[in-house]
Coordinates of C-alpha atoms in Angstrom, one line a residue:
Chain M
M1 CA 186.8 -104.1 11.3
T2 CA 183.3 -104.7 10.0
T3 CA 180.6 -106.4 11.9
E4 CA 178.8 -109.0 10.1
P5 CA 175.1 -108.1 9.8
N6 CA 174.2 -111.7 10.2
G7 CA 176.8 -113.0 12.5
P8 CA 176.2 -116.4 14.0
T9 CA 174.4 -115.1 17.1
D10 CA 172.3 -112.7 15.1
Q11 CA 170.7 -115.5 13.2
Y12 CA 168.7 -116.5 16.1
S13 CA 165.9 -114.4 17.5
I14 CA 165.3 -116.5 20.6
E15 CA 167.7 -118.8 22.4
T16 CA 167.0 -120.5 25.6
K17 CA 169.4 -122.3 27.9
D18 CA 168.4 -124.6 30.7
L19 CA 165.0 -123.0 30.9
C20 CA 162.9 -124.5 33.6
L21 CA 159.5 -123.4 34.8
W22 CA 157.3 -124.3 37.7
Y23 CA 153.6 -123.6 38.3
G24 CA 153.7 -124.0 42.1
D25 CA 155.2 -127.5 42.6
F26 CA 154.5 -128.7 39.1
Q27 CA 157.4 -128.4 36.7
A28 CA 156.0 -127.5 33.3
L29 CA 159.3 -126.9 31.4
I30 CA 162.3 -129.1 32.0
Q31 CA 165.8 -128.0 30.8
V32 CA 164.5 -126.5 27.6
R33 CA 167.2 -125.6 25.2
V34 CA 166.1 -124.2 21.9
R35 CA 167.2 -121.8 19.2
I36 CA 164.7 -120.1 17.0
R37 CA 165.9 -118.7 13.7
Q38 CA 165.2 -115.2 12.7
G39 CA 162.9 -114.4 9.9
I40 CA 161.1 -117.7 9.5
I41 CA 158.0 -119.3 10.9
T42 CA 158.6 -121.9 13.7
S43 CA 155.8 -124.0 14.9
L44 CA 155.5 -125.6 18.3
I45 CA 153.5 -128.8 18.4
G46 CA 152.8 -131.5 20.9
P47 CA 149.9 -133.0 22.9
S48 CA 147.9 -130.9 25.3
G49 CA 149.8 -130.2 28.5
C50 CA 153.2 -130.7 26.9
G51 CA 154.3 -127.1 27.7
K52 CA 154.2 -125.6 24.3
T53 CA 152.0 -122.7 25.3
T54 CA 154.0 -122.2 28.5
L55 CA 157.2 -122.0 26.5
L56 CA 155.7 -119.5 24.1
R57 CA 154.5 -117.4 27.0
C58 CA 158.0 -117.4 28.5
F59 CA 159.3 -115.5 25.5
N60 CA 157.5 -112.2 26.5
R61 CA 157.2 -113.1 30.2
V62 CA 153.4 -112.9 30.1
N63 CA 153.5 -116.1 32.2
E64 CA 154.3 -114.0 35.2
R65 CA 150.8 -112.6 35.4
Y66 CA 150.0 -115.6 37.5
G67 CA 151.6 -115.3 40.8
N68 CA 152.9 -118.8 41.4
V69 CA 155.3 -119.1 38.5
T70 CA 159.0 -119.7 39.0
T71 CA 161.4 -119.5 36.1
T72 CA 165.1 -120.4 36.0
G73 CA 167.6 -120.4 33.1
D74 CA 168.2 -118.0 30.3
V75 CA 165.9 -116.8 27.5
R76 CA 167.9 -114.6 25.1
V77 CA 165.9 -112.5 22.7
L78 CA 168.3 -110.9 20.2
G79 CA 171.3 -111.6 22.4
K80 CA 169.8 -110.2 25.7
N81 CA 168.6 -112.4 28.5
I82 CA 165.1 -111.2 29.1
Y83 CA 165.0 -112.6 32.7
D84 CA 167.8 -110.2 33.8
E85 CA 167.0 -107.8 36.5
D86 CA 167.3 -104.7 34.4
V87 CA 164.9 -105.8 31.7
S88 CA 161.9 -103.5 31.3
L89 CA 158.7 -105.5 30.6
P90 CA 157.2 -102.8 28.4
E91 CA 160.3 -102.7 26.3
L92 CA 160.4 -106.4 26.0
R93 CA 156.8 -106.6 25.0
K94 CA 157.4 -103.9 22.4
A95 CA 160.0 -106.2 20.8
V96 CA 158.0 -109.4 21.3
G97 CA 154.4 -109.2 20.4
M98 CA 151.8 -111.8 21.1
V99 CA 148.6 -113.0 19.4
F100 CA 146.2 -115.0 21.6
Q101 CA 144.0 -118.0 21.1
R102 CA 140.8 -116.1 21.3
P103 CA 140.9 -112.8 19.5
N104 CA 141.2 -110.2 22.2
P105 CA 140.9 -106.7 20.8
L106 CA 140.6 -104.1 23.6
P107 CA 137.1 -102.7 24.2
I108 CA 138.0 -99.5 22.5
S109 CA 137.8 -98.4 18.9
I110 CA 139.6 -100.1 16.0
Y111 CA 141.8 -97.1 15.6
E112 CA 142.7 -96.9 19.2
N113 CA 143.5 -100.6 19.3
V114 CA 146.1 -100.2 16.5
A115 CA 147.4 -96.9 18.0
F116 CA 147.5 -98.4 21.5
Q117 CA 151.2 -99.3 21.5
L118 CA 152.1 -96.0 20.0
K119 CA 150.4 -94.2 22.8
V120 CA 151.7 -96.5 25.5
H121 CA 155.3 -96.4 24.4
A122 CA 155.8 -93.0 22.7
E123 CA 156.6 -89.9 24.7
P124 CA 153.4 -87.8 24.8
G125 CA 153.4 -85.3 21.9
S126 CA 156.3 -86.9 20.1
L127 CA 154.1 -88.2 17.4
S128 CA 151.8 -86.0 15.4
K129 CA 148.2 -87.1 14.7
R130 CA 149.1 -87.4 11.0
E131 CA 152.0 -89.7 11.7
R132 CA 149.8 -91.8 14.0
D133 CA 147.1 -92.0 11.3
Q134 CA 149.6 -93.1 8.8
A135 CA 151.0 -95.8 11.1
V136 CA 147.5 -97.1 11.8
E137 CA 146.7 -97.1 8.1
S138 CA 149.8 -98.9 7.1
A139 CA 149.4 -101.5 9.9
L140 CA 145.9 -102.2 8.8
K141 CA 147.0 -102.5 5.2
E142 CA 149.7 -104.9 6.1
V143 CA 147.2 -107.3 7.6
L144 CA 144.8 -106.7 4.6
L145 CA 142.1 -105.3 6.8
W146 CA 142.2 -101.7 5.7
D147 CA 139.6 -101.9 3.0
A148 CA 137.1 -103.6 5.3
V149 CA 137.4 -101.2 8.2
K150 CA 138.6 -97.8 6.8
D151 CA 135.1 -96.3 7.1
S152 CA 134.5 -97.6 10.6
L153 CA 137.8 -96.9 12.3
H154 CA 136.1 -95.3 15.3
K155 CA 133.7 -98.2 15.9
K156 CA 134.3 -100.6 18.7
A157 CA 136.8 -103.3 17.8
T158 CA 134.8 -105.9 19.7
G159 CA 132.0 -105.7 17.2
L160 CA 134.1 -107.1 14.3
Q161 CA 133.9 -110.6 13.1
L162 CA 136.3 -113.0 14.8
E163 CA 138.6 -113.3 11.7
E164 CA 138.8 -109.5 11.5
Q165 CA 139.4 -109.3 15.2
Q166 CA 142.3 -111.6 14.9
K167 CA 143.8 -109.7 12.0
L168 CA 143.4 -106.5 14.1
C169 CA 145.2 -108.2 17.0
I170 CA 148.1 -108.8 14.6
A171 CA 147.9 -105.3 13.1
R172 CA 148.2 -103.7 16.5
L173 CA 151.6 -105.2 17.0
L174 CA 153.0 -103.8 13.8
P175 CA 153.3 -100.0 14.3
L176 CA 156.3 -100.5 16.6
K177 CA 158.0 -103.1 14.4
P178 CA 158.4 -106.0 16.8
Q179 CA 161.2 -108.4 16.2
V180 CA 159.2 -111.5 17.1
I181 CA 155.5 -112.3 16.9
L182 CA 154.3 -115.1 19.1
M183 CA 151.0 -116.7 18.2
D184 CA 149.2 -119.0 20.5
E185 CA 146.8 -121.1 18.4
P186 CA 145.7 -118.0 16.6
C187 CA 143.2 -119.9 14.4
S188 CA 141.5 -122.2 16.9
A189 CA 138.5 -119.8 17.2
L190 CA 138.2 -119.3 13.5
D191 CA 136.6 -121.3 10.7
A192 CA 138.5 -122.8 7.7
R193 CA 138.2 -119.6 5.7
G194 CA 139.5 -117.5 8.6
T195 CA 142.3 -119.9 9.2
E196 CA 143.4 -119.6 5.6
A197 CA 143.3 -115.9 5.8
I198 CA 145.5 -115.8 8.9
E199 CA 147.9 -118.3 7.4
D200 CA 148.2 -116.2 4.2
L201 CA 148.9 -113.3 6.4
M202 CA 151.6 -115.2 8.2
S203 CA 153.4 -115.9 5.0
V204 CA 153.2 -112.2 4.1
L205 CA 154.7 -111.2 7.4
R206 CA 157.4 -113.9 7.3
E207 CA 160.9 -112.6 6.8
R208 CA 160.1 -109.2 8.2
Y209 CA 159.3 -110.7 11.5
T210 CA 160.2 -113.9 13.3
I211 CA 157.1 -115.8 13.9
V212 CA 156.6 -118.6 16.5
I213 CA 153.2 -120.3 16.4
V214 CA 151.8 -122.8 18.8
T215 CA 149.2 -125.1 17.1
H216 CA 147.2 -128.1 17.8
N217 CA 146.5 -128.4 14.1
M218 CA 149.2 -130.6 12.7
A219 CA 148.2 -130.0 9.1
Q220 CA 148.6 -126.3 9.8
A221 CA 152.1 -126.8 11.3
R222 CA 153.0 -128.8 8.3
R223 CA 151.8 -126.3 5.6
A224 CA 152.5 -123.0 7.3
S225 CA 155.8 -123.4 9.2
D226 CA 159.5 -123.6 8.1
E227 CA 160.8 -125.3 11.2
C228 CA 158.9 -127.4 13.7
I229 CA 159.5 -128.1 17.4
Y230 CA 157.9 -131.2 18.9
M231 CA 157.5 -131.1 22.7
L232 CA 156.4 -133.8 25.2
L233 CA 156.0 -133.5 28.9
G234 CA 157.8 -130.3 29.3
R235 CA 160.8 -131.2 27.1
I236 CA 161.9 -130.6 23.6
V237 CA 161.9 -133.9 21.7
E238 CA 162.7 -132.8 18.3
H239 CA 163.5 -129.6 16.4
G240 CA 164.2 -129.4 12.7
P241 CA 162.9 -128.3 9.3
T242 CA 159.2 -129.0 9.3
L243 CA 159.2 -131.5 6.5
D244 CA 162.0 -133.5 8.2
V245 CA 160.0 -133.6 11.5
F246 CA 157.0 -134.8 9.7
L247 CA 158.5 -137.2 7.2
R248 CA 161.8 -138.3 8.8
P249 CA 161.4 -137.9 12.5
N250 CA 164.3 -139.0 14.7
H251 CA 162.3 -140.1 17.6
K252 CA 159.6 -142.7 17.9
D253 CA 157.5 -140.3 20.0
T254 CA 157.5 -137.7 17.3
E255 CA 156.6 -140.2 14.6
N256 CA 153.7 -141.5 16.7
Y257 CA 152.4 -138.0 17.3
V258 CA 152.8 -136.7 13.7
E259 CA 151.1 -139.8 12.4
G260 CA 148.2 -139.2 14.7
R261 CA 148.6 -142.3 16.8
Y262 CA 148.1 -140.4 20.0
G263 CA 147.7 -136.8 21.3
Chain O
M1 CA 99.7 -137.0 48.6
N2 CA 97.2 -134.2 48.6
W3 CA 98.8 -132.7 51.7
R4 CA 102.2 -132.6 50.0
L5 CA 100.7 -130.9 47.0
L6 CA 98.9 -128.4 49.2
G7 CA 102.1 -127.7 51.2
E8 CA 104.0 -127.2 47.9
R9 CA 101.3 -124.7 46.8
A10 CA 101.4 -122.9 50.1
I11 CA 105.1 -122.4 50.1
E12 CA 105.0 -121.3 46.5
T13 CA 102.4 -118.7 47.3
L14 CA 104.4 -117.5 50.3
I15 CA 107.5 -117.0 48.2
R16 CA 105.5 -115.2 45.6
V17 CA 104.0 -112.9 48.3
C18 CA 107.5 -112.1 49.6
G19 CA 108.7 -111.2 46.1
V20 CA 105.8 -109.0 45.3
S21 CA 105.7 -107.4 48.8
A22 CA 108.8 -105.2 47.9
I23 CA 106.8 -103.6 45.1
V24 CA 103.8 -103.2 47.3
F25 CA 105.8 -101.5 50.1
V26 CA 107.6 -99.0 47.9
F27 CA 104.4 -98.1 46.2
G28 CA 102.5 -98.0 49.5
I29 CA 105.1 -95.6 51.0
F30 CA 104.9 -93.4 48.0
V31 CA 101.1 -93.3 48.1
F32 CA 101.2 -92.6 51.9
V33 CA 103.6 -89.7 51.5
L34 CA 101.7 -88.3 48.6
K35 CA 98.4 -88.6 50.5
E36 CA 99.7 -86.8 53.6
G37 CA 100.9 -83.8 51.6
W38 CA 98.3 -83.9 48.8
E39 CA 95.8 -81.3 50.0
F40 CA 98.5 -78.7 50.8
L41 CA 100.4 -79.5 47.6
T42 CA 97.4 -79.0 45.4
H43 CA 95.6 -76.2 47.1
R44 CA 97.8 -73.9 49.1
L45 CA 101.4 -74.5 48.2
D46 CA 103.0 -71.9 46.0
L47 CA 105.4 -74.1 43.9
V48 CA 107.3 -71.1 42.6
Q49 CA 107.9 -70.0 46.1
F50 CA 108.8 -73.5 47.2
F51 CA 111.5 -73.8 44.6
T52 CA 112.8 -70.3 44.5
S53 CA 112.6 -68.8 48.0
I54 CA 115.0 -69.4 50.7
E55 CA 112.5 -68.4 53.4
W56 CA 111.5 -71.5 55.3
R57 CA 109.4 -70.2 58.1
P58 CA 106.6 -72.7 58.5
T59 CA 105.9 -71.7 62.1
S60 CA 105.6 -68.0 61.7
P61 CA 102.2 -67.1 63.3
N62 CA 101.3 -64.3 60.8
D63 CA 103.0 -65.1 57.6
P64 CA 104.3 -68.7 57.2
T65 CA 106.5 -69.1 54.1
Y66 CA 107.5 -72.4 52.6
G67 CA 110.6 -71.7 50.5
A68 CA 112.8 -74.9 50.2
L69 CA 115.5 -73.5 48.0
A70 CA 118.0 -73.1 50.8
L71 CA 117.3 -76.7 52.0
L72 CA 117.7 -78.0 48.5
A73 CA 120.9 -76.0 48.2
G74 CA 122.1 -77.5 51.5
T75 CA 121.5 -81.0 50.3
A76 CA 123.2 -80.3 47.0
A77 CA 126.2 -78.6 48.7
V78 CA 126.7 -81.4 51.2
T79 CA 126.4 -84.0 48.5
A80 CA 128.7 -82.2 46.2
V81 CA 131.4 -81.9 48.8
A82 CA 130.9 -85.5 49.8
M83 CA 131.3 -86.7 46.2
A84 CA 134.3 -84.5 45.5
I85 CA 136.0 -86.5 48.2
A86 CA 134.3 -89.9 47.9
V87 CA 134.5 -90.4 44.2
P88 CA 138.3 -90.1 43.7
F89 CA 138.9 -92.0 47.0
G90 CA 136.3 -94.6 46.4
L91 CA 137.2 -95.4 42.9
G92 CA 140.9 -95.3 43.8
T93 CA 140.2 -97.8 46.5
A94 CA 138.1 -99.9 44.1
V95 CA 141.0 -100.0 41.6
F96 CA 143.5 -100.8 44.4
V97 CA 141.4 -103.6 45.8
S98 CA 140.5 -105.1 42.4
E99 CA 143.8 -104.7 40.5
F100 CA 146.8 -103.9 42.7
C101 CA 146.7 -105.5 46.1
R102 CA 147.6 -109.0 47.2
P103 CA 144.7 -111.4 48.0
R104 CA 145.4 -111.1 51.7
T105 CA 145.4 -107.3 51.8
K106 CA 142.3 -107.5 49.7
E107 CA 140.4 -109.6 52.2
A108 CA 141.4 -107.4 55.0
L109 CA 140.4 -104.2 53.2
K110 CA 137.1 -105.6 52.1
I111 CA 136.2 -106.4 55.7
V112 CA 137.3 -103.0 56.9
I113 CA 135.2 -101.3 54.2
E114 CA 132.2 -103.4 55.1
L115 CA 132.7 -102.3 58.7
L116 CA 132.7 -98.7 57.6
A117 CA 129.3 -99.4 56.0
A118 CA 128.0 -100.9 59.3
I119 CA 128.7 -97.9 61.5
P120 CA 125.3 -96.4 62.5
S121 CA 124.7 -93.0 61.1
V122 CA 124.1 -91.4 64.5
V123 CA 127.7 -92.5 65.4
W124 CA 128.9 -90.6 62.3
G125 CA 127.0 -87.6 63.5
F126 CA 128.6 -87.9 66.9
I127 CA 132.0 -87.9 65.2
G128 CA 130.9 -84.9 63.2
I129 CA 129.9 -82.9 66.3
T130 CA 133.0 -83.7 68.3
L131 CA 136.1 -84.8 66.4
M132 CA 135.4 -83.2 63.1
N133 CA 134.1 -80.1 64.6
V134 CA 137.4 -79.4 66.4
T135 CA 139.4 -80.4 63.4
V136 CA 137.5 -78.2 61.0
I137 CA 138.0 -75.2 63.4
A138 CA 141.6 -75.9 63.9
V139 CA 142.4 -76.4 60.2
T140 CA 140.3 -73.8 58.5
G141 CA 139.9 -71.2 61.3
A142 CA 136.1 -71.2 60.8
P143 CA 134.1 -69.9 63.8
V144 CA 131.8 -72.8 63.7
G145 CA 133.0 -76.4 63.0
V146 CA 129.7 -77.9 62.1
N147 CA 129.1 -76.9 58.6
V148 CA 129.0 -78.0 54.9
L149 CA 132.6 -79.2 55.0
N150 CA 132.2 -81.2 58.1
S151 CA 129.1 -83.1 57.0
G152 CA 130.6 -83.4 53.5
V153 CA 133.6 -85.3 54.9
I154 CA 131.3 -87.4 57.1
L155 CA 129.0 -88.2 54.2
A156 CA 132.0 -89.0 52.0
L157 CA 133.1 -91.7 54.4
M158 CA 129.6 -93.0 54.6
S159 CA 129.1 -93.3 50.9
M160 CA 132.6 -94.7 50.2
P161 CA 131.7 -98.3 51.0
I162 CA 129.0 -98.5 48.3
I163 CA 131.2 -96.8 45.7
V164 CA 134.0 -99.1 46.5
S165 CA 132.0 -102.3 46.4
I166 CA 130.0 -101.5 43.3
G167 CA 133.1 -100.0 41.6
E168 CA 135.1 -103.1 42.4
D169 CA 132.3 -105.3 41.0
A170 CA 132.4 -103.3 37.8
L171 CA 136.2 -103.7 37.5
K172 CA 136.1 -107.4 38.4
A173 CA 133.5 -107.9 35.6
V174 CA 136.0 -106.8 33.0
P175 CA 137.2 -110.1 31.4
D176 CA 140.8 -110.9 32.2
H177 CA 141.8 -111.3 28.6
F178 CA 141.6 -107.5 28.2
R179 CA 144.2 -107.1 30.9
E180 CA 146.3 -109.8 29.4
A181 CA 146.1 -108.2 25.9
A182 CA 147.0 -104.8 27.2
E183 CA 149.9 -106.1 29.3
S184 CA 151.3 -108.1 26.4
L185 CA 151.2 -104.9 24.4
G186 CA 153.6 -103.4 26.9
A187 CA 151.2 -101.4 29.0
T188 CA 152.1 -100.8 32.6
R189 CA 149.6 -101.8 35.2
W190 CA 148.4 -98.2 35.6
Q191 CA 148.1 -97.8 31.8
V192 CA 146.0 -101.0 31.8
V193 CA 143.7 -99.4 34.4
Y194 CA 143.1 -96.0 32.7
K195 CA 143.4 -97.0 29.1
V196 CA 141.5 -100.3 29.2
L197 CA 139.6 -100.9 32.4
F198 CA 138.1 -97.5 32.9
P199 CA 136.6 -97.4 29.3
A200 CA 135.5 -101.0 29.7
A201 CA 133.9 -100.6 33.1
K202 CA 132.7 -97.0 32.7
N203 CA 129.0 -97.8 33.1
G204 CA 129.5 -99.8 36.3
L205 CA 131.8 -97.1 37.7
L206 CA 129.2 -94.4 36.9
A207 CA 126.5 -96.5 38.6
A208 CA 128.8 -96.8 41.6
V209 CA 129.1 -93.0 41.8
L210 CA 125.3 -92.5 41.3
L211 CA 124.5 -94.9 44.1
G212 CA 127.0 -93.0 46.3
V213 CA 125.1 -89.8 45.4
G214 CA 121.8 -91.5 46.3
R215 CA 123.3 -92.5 49.7
A216 CA 124.5 -89.0 50.4
V217 CA 121.2 -87.3 49.4
G218 CA 119.1 -89.6 51.5
E219 CA 121.3 -89.6 54.7
T220 CA 119.6 -87.8 57.6
M221 CA 120.9 -88.3 61.1
A222 CA 124.6 -87.6 60.5
V223 CA 123.9 -84.5 58.5
L224 CA 121.4 -83.3 61.0
M225 CA 124.1 -83.4 63.6
A226 CA 127.1 -82.2 61.5
T227 CA 125.8 -79.4 59.3
G228 CA 125.0 -76.9 62.0
H229 CA 121.3 -77.1 61.1
S230 CA 120.8 -73.4 60.2
I231 CA 118.9 -72.4 57.2
R232 CA 121.2 -70.5 55.0
M233 CA 121.8 -70.1 51.4
V234 CA 125.2 -71.7 50.9
F235 CA 125.5 -70.9 47.2
D236 CA 126.2 -67.4 45.9
S237 CA 125.4 -66.7 42.3
E238 CA 127.4 -63.5 41.8
P239 CA 130.2 -64.6 41.7
P240 CA 129.3 -68.3 41.9
V241 CA 130.8 -69.8 45.0
L242 CA 129.9 -72.5 47.5
H243 CA 130.5 -71.5 51.1
V244 CA 131.8 -74.8 52.5
L245 CA 132.5 -73.2 55.9
S246 CA 128.9 -72.0 56.3
P247 CA 126.5 -74.0 58.4
A248 CA 123.6 -75.3 56.4
R249 CA 120.5 -77.5 56.5
T250 CA 119.4 -80.3 54.3
L251 CA 116.0 -81.5 53.1
T252 CA 116.2 -84.7 55.2
A253 CA 117.3 -83.0 58.4
T254 CA 114.4 -80.6 58.1
I255 CA 111.9 -83.4 58.1
A256 CA 113.6 -85.2 60.9
A257 CA 113.9 -82.1 63.1
E258 CA 110.4 -80.6 62.5
L259 CA 108.0 -83.4 61.9
G260 CA 107.7 -84.2 65.6
E261 CA 106.6 -80.7 66.4
A262 CA 104.2 -80.1 63.6
P263 CA 100.6 -80.7 64.5
K264 CA 99.2 -83.6 62.4
G265 CA 97.4 -82.4 59.3
S266 CA 98.6 -78.8 59.6
D267 CA 100.2 -76.9 56.7
H268 CA 103.6 -77.3 58.2
Y269 CA 103.1 -81.0 58.6
Q270 CA 101.9 -81.3 55.0
A271 CA 104.8 -79.2 53.7
L272 CA 107.2 -81.6 55.3
F273 CA 105.6 -84.4 53.4
V274 CA 106.0 -82.4 50.2
I275 CA 109.7 -82.2 51.0
G276 CA 109.6 -86.0 51.5
L277 CA 108.1 -86.3 48.0
L278 CA 110.8 -84.2 46.6
L279 CA 113.4 -86.4 48.2
F280 CA 111.6 -89.4 47.0
A281 CA 111.7 -88.1 43.4
I282 CA 115.4 -87.2 43.6
T283 CA 116.6 -90.6 44.9
F284 CA 114.2 -92.4 42.6
A285 CA 115.6 -90.6 39.6
I286 CA 119.2 -91.3 40.7
N287 CA 118.6 -95.0 41.4
L288 CA 116.7 -95.4 38.2
A289 CA 119.5 -93.8 36.3
A290 CA 122.0 -96.1 38.0
D291 CA 119.9 -99.1 37.2
L292 CA 119.5 -98.2 33.5
I293 CA 123.2 -97.7 33.3
V294 CA 124.0 -101.1 34.8
R295 CA 121.4 -102.6 32.5
G296 CA 123.3 -101.0 29.7
I297 CA 126.4 -102.9 30.7
R298 CA 124.6 -106.2 30.5
K299 CA 123.4 -105.5 27.1
E300 CA 126.9 -105.0 25.8

């Protein structure tokens, strides 16, 4: 018997079933059922407050930082329900990395930022300094930041320009090869040039990583994603190939939103 | 109309006077202390003896000596013991209060810690003489229970509140997105604390420690009661050891104990004011350092 490398369940990086989430009494996600394909860029769009960021933050359970969150249902990442009792959060977050709206490099050096996960997750002493240096270098090269920072690796990361900071925030996810990269409006703090740079980077990283991006910028969703999910009031309204969602939406709500009639 | 304007002016002036008065008072106290010890300091005090001799015999009829080294060492020893206890405990408490405990525990803890700060120092001295005295003898087998260790523990408890509250402020000032970033990278809560918060808040934490040191150096009544008040050199240089079970005497306690007996204007009286100046200089330097460090944070 041979196992198919891309069996039907392996094609999806994230699958949710009956996912509901409450902030206190307010239900922010209602019966969300979604399957996100592996190795492509999926965008989450919808008006403010529709739950898209909340949904994204469920995928690595970073929502739970706030005490009053209740989650029910399943979220399967590569076949494993991440809300099971035996799931270790550090392991989950190693597999599912996140890029935030405002670039948030840690207030330590550029090098230490990229090596942070290696140090947090690896057994002490299991990785030589040389191996670590190489991992840092290749991560920074992958995000096209190496040439700009190679002479200032030990300077504080918080001193970089915003665009560089955001690239660094992506680079620091790479040394441990995550399966999924979540991006929460990663360009909203950047200018047009920075936005373009990050989008170019996303297309480079595509295929090696599954990318889910929340965006307010519909043009960005349209040009930078393969599939698109439209959400409204905590529910998924539509999910399909991006061009279909934009050009041939099945729902009136989707059509109104993508045409800019509200939101 | 004119009256209202006048009232406005008067109140403005009053507020200005209040603001400036702090400077006037500090400066005034310094000038007063300096003036009282000036003549002795400039004419008869042997500064080399003052800083290197352990012979503090100001009342000797034939040959009074003014060596403050043992007193300085006493202050240093008691402060060092206090900080060895208060810094890890204080910063630990600050981390617990700011990062780990639930809001309710946090409120309760903060109230208790403030209460700790409100206990009068003479009450601490009282605890030193009675409870701590017995405990130190029972635990260490020392012949005398009022010693460096005893007052170090008391001072540690007295300087904890300031370390905790300034340290907590420093941790609270670290923006939450740093914690979020580190957690989303898979760091555990403890890793977040020592890999992210400590580096981010290091200036504030250092300032907290320095203010704790300042508190310990300046404390008088509790150490007067709990050190045993005997002039002894508590440090040995060969080999270097600190005798924590030896009684000692501090700079502050010396002033408090002797000033009442020294005839006004006598050499002894003036020598005590010179000690006051020394204390002034030490605490001023510590507070200034803490202040500059805190300012450093703001600039970042």
